[in-house]
Amino acid sequence: MTKSMQYETVALDDDGDALVILDQTKLPGEVVSLRLTRQEDIRRAIRLLQVRGAPAIGAAAACGLYLAAKSIDADDYDAFYERLKAAKDALAATRPTAVNLFRALDRMENVASAHREQALPRIKTLLRDEAIRILEEDAAVCRAIGEHGLGLLRDGDGILTHCNAGYLATTRYGTALAPIHLGLERGYRFKLFVDETRPLLQGARLTAFELCAAGAEPTLICDNMAACVMKSGRVQAVLVGCDRLAANGDACNKIGTLGVAILAKHYGIPFYVCVPTSTFDPRAATGDDIPIEQRAPEEITEMWYEKRMAPRGVRVYNPAFDVTDHELITGIVTEHGVLRPPYGESIRRVMRDGGA
Ligand code: MRU
């Protein structure tokens, strides 16, 4: 494994007995792997962001559903399917926004349904194969995003990123950080600016950790500093990830992404959304159709502080994501290439033809 990717974010253990994740709530202070076998622990890991990032939660849920299937002791397919479906629905209820979670679970369910005539042990094997396929496909897709994204950058560029869309959010390379990892491996010297990303600090805790571990020397900034860094001329491109891309190109990503996109437009800086087509949701016509997760007020009022920093009882609004209007996006970097406006058309074309 290269220096850029020292840690494994999500995997099925060699015997197919457990989901293995890097506990991201402990980073950067402690690097701890968790070996999860029980459904409630897997669901909890997704809900608490021990594993997070759209592709990673899809892969974790797929492994989780395989583990659920493996433990089902049923006499016939119908009884097996009823319990599989209950496990699927429970995993799907963990987080609402990243479409990869639902995509991956649907893929798993479809494998079971398509082979309903087969013996149950065979169906379980096929489910394990599908979970592994989801893990492996993600790594290949992210690498392709990295190649296409790197083609948009020049040696020495200043690049700003928000949240963590690196290998900690996927199975390898990342999406928005994939061009950076590949560039670093090839000797590019980027000047990297990392938004801390309030309130859960995915930038400060995860992106800064991931990039430092890769040998880069990122500069961490508070979210409210992005404007002045851009104004100073030090940013040549913004790269962000995506949790769900609507059919018109509106991109839902970590809260704060919209503000970064507006600033980039103001200062004439290209704003790229790096996203696998598994994150496209053709059923969402625009960003308004994307469900936005609301999270606990304590993430704002007291988490990370030694003592509570807001008056008790204060009303808190804590949406975990926002939607960047497609008009603000310079290009959408997918595994098949870079899509340009008008996005309705370019998205339809890539969904129909893929890389062809
Ligand atoms: O709440 P999180 O940490 O799961 O949010 C993650 C993001 O918003 C990422 O930018 C997105 O999932 C893209 S990951 C390649």
Short mmCIF file of C-alpha atoms and ligand atoms in Angstrom, two decimals:
data_model
loop_
_atom_site.label_atom_id
_atom_site.label_comp_id
_atom_site.label_asym_id
_atom_site.label_seq_id
_atom_site.Cartn_x
_atom_site.Cartn_y
_atom_site.Cartn_z
CA MET A 1 0.00 0.00 0.00
CA THR A 2 1.35 3.47 -0.84
CA LYS A 3 2.09 6.06 1.81
CA SER A 4 -1.05 7.92 0.70
CA MET A 5 -3.37 5.17 1.81
CA GLN A 6 -2.10 3.56 4.95
CA TYR A 7 -5.43 2.77 6.54
CA GLU A 8 -8.35 0.61 5.48
CA THR A 9 -11.67 2.42 5.95
CA VAL A 10 -14.13 -0.45 5.51
CA ALA A 11 -13.71 -4.15 4.74
CA LEU A 12 -15.17 -7.57 5.26
CA ASP A 13 -12.75 -9.70 7.27
CA ASP A 14 -11.01 -12.58 5.50
CA ASP A 15 -13.39 -15.21 6.85
CA GLY A 16 -16.43 -13.09 6.03
CA ASP A 17 -17.40 -13.06 9.70
CA ALA A 18 -17.23 -9.35 10.52
CA LEU A 19 -17.33 -5.85 9.17
CA VAL A 20 -14.01 -4.15 9.90
CA ILE A 21 -13.97 -0.35 10.04
CA LEU A 22 -11.55 2.34 11.12
CA ASP A 23 -13.39 4.15 13.92
CA GLN A 24 -13.48 7.72 12.57
CA THR A 25 -14.87 9.17 15.78
CA LYS A 26 -11.47 8.42 17.38
CA LEU A 27 -9.37 10.13 14.69
CA PRO A 28 -6.95 11.83 14.65
CA GLY A 29 -5.93 11.00 18.23
CA GLU A 30 -6.29 7.23 18.05
CA VAL A 31 -6.22 4.85 15.13
CA VAL A 32 -8.61 2.11 16.19
CA SER A 33 -10.18 -0.62 14.07
CA LEU A 34 -13.53 -2.08 15.05
CA ARG A 35 -14.62 -5.60 14.21
CA LEU A 36 -18.40 -5.58 14.10
CA THR A 37 -20.62 -8.63 13.86
CA ARG A 38 -23.91 -7.62 15.48
CA GLN A 39 -26.50 -5.72 13.44
CA GLU A 40 -27.11 -3.17 16.18
CA ASP A 41 -23.40 -2.35 16.32
CA ILE A 42 -23.19 -1.96 12.54
CA ARG A 43 -26.23 0.33 12.48
CA ARG A 44 -24.84 2.32 15.37
CA ALA A 45 -21.47 2.70 13.62
CA ILE A 46 -23.18 4.23 10.60
CA ARG A 47 -25.47 6.47 12.67
CA LEU A 48 -22.63 7.77 14.86
CA LEU A 49 -20.28 8.33 11.88
CA GLN A 50 -17.74 5.75 13.04
CA VAL A 51 -17.91 4.90 9.36
CA ARG A 52 -19.02 7.82 7.18
CA GLY A 53 -18.88 9.31 3.70
CA ALA A 54 -21.37 8.30 1.03
CA PRO A 55 -19.51 5.40 -0.65
CA ALA A 56 -18.15 4.05 2.65
CA ILE A 57 -21.56 3.81 4.28
CA GLY A 58 -22.92 2.07 1.19
CA ALA A 59 -20.12 -0.49 1.36
CA ALA A 60 -20.48 -0.91 5.15
CA ALA A 61 -24.23 -1.46 4.83
CA ALA A 62 -23.72 -4.04 2.07
CA CYS A 63 -21.28 -5.97 4.29
CA GLY A 64 -23.72 -5.55 7.18
CA LEU A 65 -26.58 -7.01 5.17
CA TYR A 66 -24.43 -9.96 4.11
CA LEU A 67 -23.63 -10.63 7.78
CA ALA A 68 -27.35 -10.44 8.59
CA ALA A 69 -28.11 -12.91 5.77
CA LYS A 70 -25.39 -15.26 6.94
CA SER A 71 -26.91 -15.51 10.40
CA ILE A 72 -30.47 -16.19 9.21
CA ASP A 73 -31.59 -19.71 9.99
CA ALA A 74 -34.69 -20.23 7.85
CA ASP A 75 -36.50 -23.21 6.33
CA ASP A 76 -37.35 -21.64 2.99
CA TYR A 77 -36.71 -18.61 0.81
CA ASP A 78 -39.80 -16.68 1.92
CA ALA A 79 -38.88 -16.92 5.58
CA PHE A 80 -35.26 -16.00 4.73
CA TYR A 81 -36.35 -13.05 2.60
CA GLU A 82 -38.67 -11.66 5.28
CA ARG A 83 -35.79 -11.46 7.75
CA LEU A 84 -33.35 -10.17 5.16
CA LYS A 85 -35.80 -7.40 4.26
CA ALA A 86 -36.20 -6.44 7.94
CA ALA A 87 -32.41 -6.21 8.30
CA LYS A 88 -32.22 -4.15 5.10
CA ASP A 89 -34.90 -1.71 6.26
CA ALA A 90 -33.16 -1.25 9.60
CA LEU A 91 -29.82 -0.51 7.90
CA ALA A 92 -31.54 1.89 5.48
CA ALA A 93 -32.96 3.85 8.43
CA THR A 94 -29.53 4.79 9.79
CA ARG A 95 -28.90 7.91 7.65
CA PRO A 96 -31.20 9.54 5.09
CA THR A 97 -29.12 11.61 2.69
CA ALA A 98 -26.31 9.66 0.99
CA VAL A 99 -27.97 7.69 -1.80
CA ASN A 100 -25.14 5.11 -1.87
CA LEU A 101 -26.59 3.55 1.27
CA PHE A 102 -29.89 2.74 -0.47
CA ARG A 103 -28.20 1.82 -3.76
CA ALA A 104 -25.93 -0.72 -2.10
CA LEU A 105 -28.76 -2.26 -0.07
CA ASP A 106 -30.97 -2.50 -3.18
CA ARG A 107 -28.17 -4.25 -5.04
CA MET A 108 -27.92 -6.80 -2.24
CA GLU A 109 -31.68 -7.37 -2.12
CA ASN A 110 -31.79 -7.77 -5.91
CA VAL A 111 -29.14 -10.50 -5.75
CA ALA A 112 -31.27 -12.44 -3.26
CA SER A 113 -34.47 -11.97 -5.28
CA ALA A 114 -32.83 -12.90 -8.58
CA HIS A 115 -31.62 -16.21 -7.13
CA ARG A 116 -34.64 -17.15 -5.08
CA GLU A 117 -34.74 -20.61 -6.73
CA GLN A 118 -31.26 -21.44 -5.40
CA ALA A 119 -30.43 -23.10 -2.08
CA LEU A 120 -30.07 -20.67 0.83
CA PRO A 121 -26.32 -21.36 1.40
CA ARG A 122 -25.74 -20.48 -2.27
CA ILE A 123 -27.72 -17.25 -1.94
CA LYS A 124 -25.62 -16.31 1.09
CA THR A 125 -22.42 -16.90 -0.92
CA LEU A 126 -23.76 -14.72 -3.72
CA LEU A 127 -24.54 -11.98 -1.21
CA ARG A 128 -20.98 -12.11 0.12
CA ASP A 129 -19.67 -11.86 -3.46
CA GLU A 130 -21.88 -8.84 -4.11
CA ALA A 131 -20.71 -7.05 -0.95
CA ILE A 132 -17.09 -7.64 -1.98
CA ARG A 133 -17.91 -6.42 -5.50
CA ILE A 134 -19.34 -3.20 -4.06
CA LEU A 135 -16.13 -2.67 -2.08
CA GLU A 136 -13.88 -3.38 -5.05
CA GLU A 137 -15.86 -1.37 -7.57
CA ASP A 138 -15.69 1.67 -5.33
CA ALA A 139 -11.89 1.54 -5.22
CA ALA A 140 -11.67 1.32 -9.03
CA VAL A 141 -14.23 4.08 -9.54
CA CYS A 142 -12.44 6.41 -7.14
CA ARG A 143 -9.15 5.86 -8.91
CA ALA A 144 -10.77 6.79 -12.23
CA ILE A 145 -12.23 9.95 -10.64
CA GLY A 146 -8.71 10.73 -9.45
CA GLU A 147 -7.28 10.45 -12.98
CA HIS A 148 -9.98 12.66 -14.49
CA GLY A 149 -9.74 15.18 -11.66
CA LEU A 150 -5.96 15.36 -11.86
CA GLY A 151 -6.29 16.39 -15.50
CA LEU A 152 -7.98 19.60 -14.28
CA LEU A 153 -5.10 20.58 -11.99
CA ARG A 154 -1.58 21.93 -12.43
CA ASP A 155 1.51 21.40 -10.36
CA GLY A 156 1.65 24.06 -7.64
CA ASP A 157 -2.10 24.80 -7.64
CA GLY A 158 -3.80 25.94 -4.47
CA ILE A 159 -6.74 23.63 -3.80
CA LEU A 160 -9.46 24.09 -1.22
CA THR A 161 -11.63 21.23 0.01
CA HIS A 162 -14.53 20.93 2.43
CA CYS A 163 -15.45 18.02 4.73
CA ASN A 164 -13.69 14.72 4.04
CA ALA A 165 -14.13 13.11 0.65
CA GLY A 166 -10.93 11.12 0.87
CA TYR A 167 -10.21 7.44 1.31
CA LEU A 168 -11.71 7.72 4.78
CA ALA A 169 -15.06 8.32 3.05
CA THR A 170 -14.68 5.55 0.46
CA THR A 171 -12.87 2.26 0.22
CA ARG A 172 -9.75 3.77 -1.40
CA TYR A 173 -8.43 7.09 -2.86
CA GLY A 174 -11.61 9.05 -2.11
CA THR A 175 -13.48 11.23 -4.56
CA ALA A 176 -12.48 14.88 -4.07
CA LEU A 177 -9.14 13.81 -2.58
CA ALA A 178 -8.43 11.16 -5.23
CA PRO A 179 -6.85 13.66 -7.68
CA ILE A 180 -4.76 14.98 -4.80
CA HIS A 181 -3.57 11.52 -3.71
CA LEU A 182 -2.68 10.58 -7.29
CA GLY A 183 -0.97 13.94 -7.80
CA LEU A 184 1.05 13.51 -4.61
CA GLU A 185 2.16 10.05 -5.76
CA ARG A 186 3.34 11.64 -9.02
CA GLY A 187 5.27 14.46 -7.40
CA TYR A 188 2.79 17.34 -7.74
CA ARG A 189 3.24 20.03 -5.11
CA PHE A 190 -0.24 21.27 -4.30
CA LYS A 191 -0.99 23.92 -1.70
CA LEU A 192 -3.90 22.37 0.13
CA PHE A 193 -6.45 24.32 2.17
CA VAL A 194 -8.73 22.27 4.38
CA ASP A 195 -11.95 23.77 5.80
CA GLU A 196 -12.38 22.53 9.35
CA THR A 197 -16.07 21.78 8.57
CA ARG A 198 -18.25 22.64 11.55
CA PRO A 199 -19.88 21.12 13.43
CA LEU A 200 -18.37 17.62 13.19
CA LEU A 201 -14.92 18.75 12.02
CA GLN A 202 -14.48 16.19 9.25
CA GLY A 203 -11.96 18.59 7.67
CA ALA A 204 -9.88 19.19 10.79
CA ARG A 205 -10.05 15.66 12.16
CA LEU A 206 -10.14 13.53 9.01
CA THR A 207 -8.96 15.37 5.89
CA ALA A 208 -6.04 16.97 7.72
CA PHE A 209 -5.14 13.56 9.19
CA GLU A 210 -5.47 11.79 5.85
CA LEU A 211 -3.40 14.36 3.96
CA CYS A 212 -0.70 14.61 6.65
CA ALA A 213 -0.44 10.80 6.66
CA ALA A 214 0.01 10.96 2.89
CA GLY A 215 2.99 13.28 3.32
CA ALA A 216 1.20 16.44 2.17
CA GLU A 217 1.41 19.62 4.21
CA PRO A 218 -2.18 20.88 4.27
CA THR A 219 -3.19 24.20 5.80
CA LEU A 220 -6.21 23.95 8.06
CA ILE A 221 -8.59 26.92 8.10
CA CYS A 222 -11.84 27.68 9.90
CA ASP A 223 -14.84 27.58 7.59
CA ASN A 224 -15.25 31.35 7.84
CA MET A 225 -11.73 31.93 6.48
CA ALA A 226 -12.36 30.49 3.03
CA ALA A 227 -13.42 33.88 1.64
CA CYS A 228 -10.24 35.69 2.59
CA VAL A 229 -8.01 32.81 1.43
CA MET A 230 -9.77 32.86 -1.95
CA LYS A 231 -9.58 36.65 -2.16
CA SER A 232 -5.81 36.47 -1.59
CA GLY A 233 -5.45 34.51 -4.85
CA ARG A 234 -4.13 31.37 -3.21
CA VAL A 235 -6.87 29.03 -4.44
CA GLN A 236 -6.94 27.84 -8.07
CA ALA A 237 -9.60 25.14 -7.67
CA VAL A 238 -12.15 23.84 -5.18
CA LEU A 239 -12.74 20.08 -5.00
CA VAL A 240 -15.63 18.64 -2.97
CA GLY A 241 -17.48 15.33 -2.74
CA CYS A 242 -21.19 14.65 -2.93
CA ASP A 243 -23.78 12.60 -1.07
CA ARG A 244 -26.50 12.72 -3.70
CA LEU A 245 -26.54 14.32 -7.14
CA ALA A 246 -29.92 15.33 -8.55
CA ALA A 247 -30.85 14.86 -12.21
CA ASN A 248 -30.30 18.57 -12.93
CA GLY A 249 -26.81 18.59 -11.39
CA ASP A 250 -27.71 20.06 -7.99
CA ALA A 251 -25.20 18.52 -5.59
CA CYS A 252 -25.98 17.69 -1.98
CA ASN A 253 -22.88 17.59 0.21
CA LYS A 254 -21.70 18.43 3.71
CA ILE A 255 -23.22 21.57 5.24
CA GLY A 256 -21.13 24.56 4.21
CA THR A 257 -20.42 23.36 0.68
CA LEU A 258 -22.98 25.77 -0.79
CA GLY A 259 -21.26 28.75 0.83
CA VAL A 260 -17.89 27.63 -0.55
CA ALA A 261 -19.41 27.34 -4.05
CA ILE A 262 -20.89 30.84 -3.85
CA LEU A 263 -17.52 32.24 -2.80
CA ALA A 264 -15.72 30.38 -5.58
CA LYS A 265 -18.14 31.82 -8.14
CA HIS A 266 -17.56 35.31 -6.74
CA TYR A 267 -13.80 34.99 -7.06
CA GLY A 268 -13.86 33.19 -10.42
CA ILE A 269 -12.40 29.96 -9.02
CA PRO A 270 -13.44 26.65 -10.66
CA PHE A 271 -15.63 24.58 -8.36
CA TYR A 272 -15.60 20.83 -9.06
CA VAL A 273 -17.85 18.18 -7.55
CA CYS A 274 -16.13 14.77 -7.60
CA VAL A 275 -18.74 12.04 -7.53
CA PRO A 276 -19.16 8.43 -8.60
CA THR A 277 -22.24 7.70 -10.71
CA SER A 278 -23.40 5.45 -7.84
CA THR A 279 -24.17 8.74 -6.05
CA PHE A 280 -26.44 10.00 -8.87
CA ASP A 281 -30.13 9.92 -8.02
CA PRO A 282 -32.25 10.24 -11.17
CA ARG A 283 -35.37 10.13 -8.98
CA ALA A 284 -34.43 13.48 -7.47
CA ALA A 285 -35.30 15.99 -10.21
CA THR A 286 -33.60 18.83 -8.30
CA GLY A 287 -31.88 19.33 -4.96
CA ASP A 288 -35.26 20.10 -3.39
CA ASP A 289 -36.11 16.38 -3.66
CA ILE A 290 -33.13 15.31 -1.54
CA PRO A 291 -33.86 14.54 2.15
CA ILE A 292 -31.52 16.47 4.41
CA GLU A 293 -30.44 14.81 7.63
CA GLN A 294 -31.00 16.84 10.80
CA ARG A 295 -28.63 15.96 13.61
CA ALA A 296 -28.51 16.45 17.37
CA PRO A 297 -28.24 20.02 18.74
CA GLU A 298 -25.40 18.92 21.04
CA GLU A 299 -23.10 18.64 18.02
CA ILE A 300 -23.20 22.45 17.95
CA THR A 301 -23.70 23.43 21.57
CA GLU A 302 -21.24 21.21 23.40
CA MET A 303 -19.44 18.57 21.37
CA TRP A 304 -15.67 19.30 21.25
CA TYR A 305 -15.93 21.97 23.97
CA GLU A 306 -14.72 21.43 27.53
CA LYS A 307 -17.92 23.02 28.70
CA ARG A 308 -21.15 23.86 26.96
CA MET A 309 -20.80 26.94 24.77
CA ALA A 310 -24.42 27.94 24.22
CA PRO A 311 -27.20 28.80 26.65
CA ARG A 312 -29.33 25.88 27.74
CA GLY A 313 -32.58 25.70 25.85
CA VAL A 314 -31.35 27.74 22.86
CA ARG A 315 -33.01 26.63 19.65
CA VAL A 316 -30.52 24.89 17.33
CA TYR A 317 -30.73 24.22 13.60
CA ASN A 318 -28.28 21.49 12.58
CA PRO A 319 -28.72 20.26 9.00
CA ALA A 320 -25.87 17.91 8.11
CA PHE A 321 -25.94 18.74 4.38
CA ASP A 322 -26.80 21.50 1.94
CA VAL A 323 -27.44 21.59 -1.78
CA THR A 324 -25.17 23.45 -4.18
CA ASP A 325 -27.15 24.76 -7.15
CA HIS A 326 -25.92 23.33 -10.42
CA GLU A 327 -25.29 26.86 -11.76
CA LEU A 328 -22.41 27.18 -9.30
CA ILE A 329 -20.64 23.99 -10.43
CA THR A 330 -17.87 24.26 -13.04
CA GLY A 331 -17.63 20.53 -13.65
CA ILE A 332 -18.80 17.20 -12.24
CA VAL A 333 -15.89 14.74 -12.12
CA THR A 334 -17.09 11.14 -12.47
CA GLU A 335 -15.36 7.83 -13.15
CA HIS A 336 -16.34 8.27 -16.81
CA GLY A 337 -14.93 11.77 -17.22
CA VAL A 338 -15.76 15.40 -16.45
CA LEU A 339 -19.38 16.44 -17.08
CA ARG A 340 -20.05 20.02 -18.12
CA PRO A 341 -23.25 22.07 -18.24
CA PRO A 342 -25.99 21.73 -19.24
CA TYR A 343 -25.95 19.01 -16.58
CA GLY A 344 -29.43 17.64 -17.27
CA GLU A 345 -28.08 16.48 -20.65
CA SER A 346 -24.58 15.42 -19.64
CA ILE A 347 -25.92 13.45 -16.66
CA ARG A 348 -28.51 11.69 -18.82
CA ARG A 349 -25.81 10.85 -21.37
CA VAL A 350 -23.40 9.37 -18.83
CA MET A 351 -26.18 7.37 -17.17
CA ARG A 352 -27.16 5.98 -20.56
CA ASP A 353 -23.76 5.43 -22.17
CA GLY A 354 -21.35 5.29 -19.21
CA GLY A 355 -17.81 5.60 -20.45
CA ALA A 356 -18.74 4.88 -24.06
O1 MRU B 1 -21.69 13.32 7.39
P1 MRU B 1 -20.59 12.69 6.59
O2 MRU B 1 -19.25 12.85 7.21
O3 MRU B 1 -20.91 11.27 6.22
O4 MRU B 1 -20.58 13.54 5.25
C1 MRU B 1 -19.68 13.19 4.23
C2 MRU B 1 -19.68 14.14 3.09
O5 MRU B 1 -20.42 15.09 3.05
C3 MRU B 1 -18.74 13.81 1.95
O6 MRU B 1 -18.30 14.98 1.34
C4 MRU B 1 -19.50 12.96 0.93
O7 MRU B 1 -20.06 11.84 1.55
C5 MRU B 1 -18.66 12.54 -0.19
S1 MRU B 1 -17.61 11.23 0.30
C6 MRU B 1 -16.66 10.70 -0.95
#
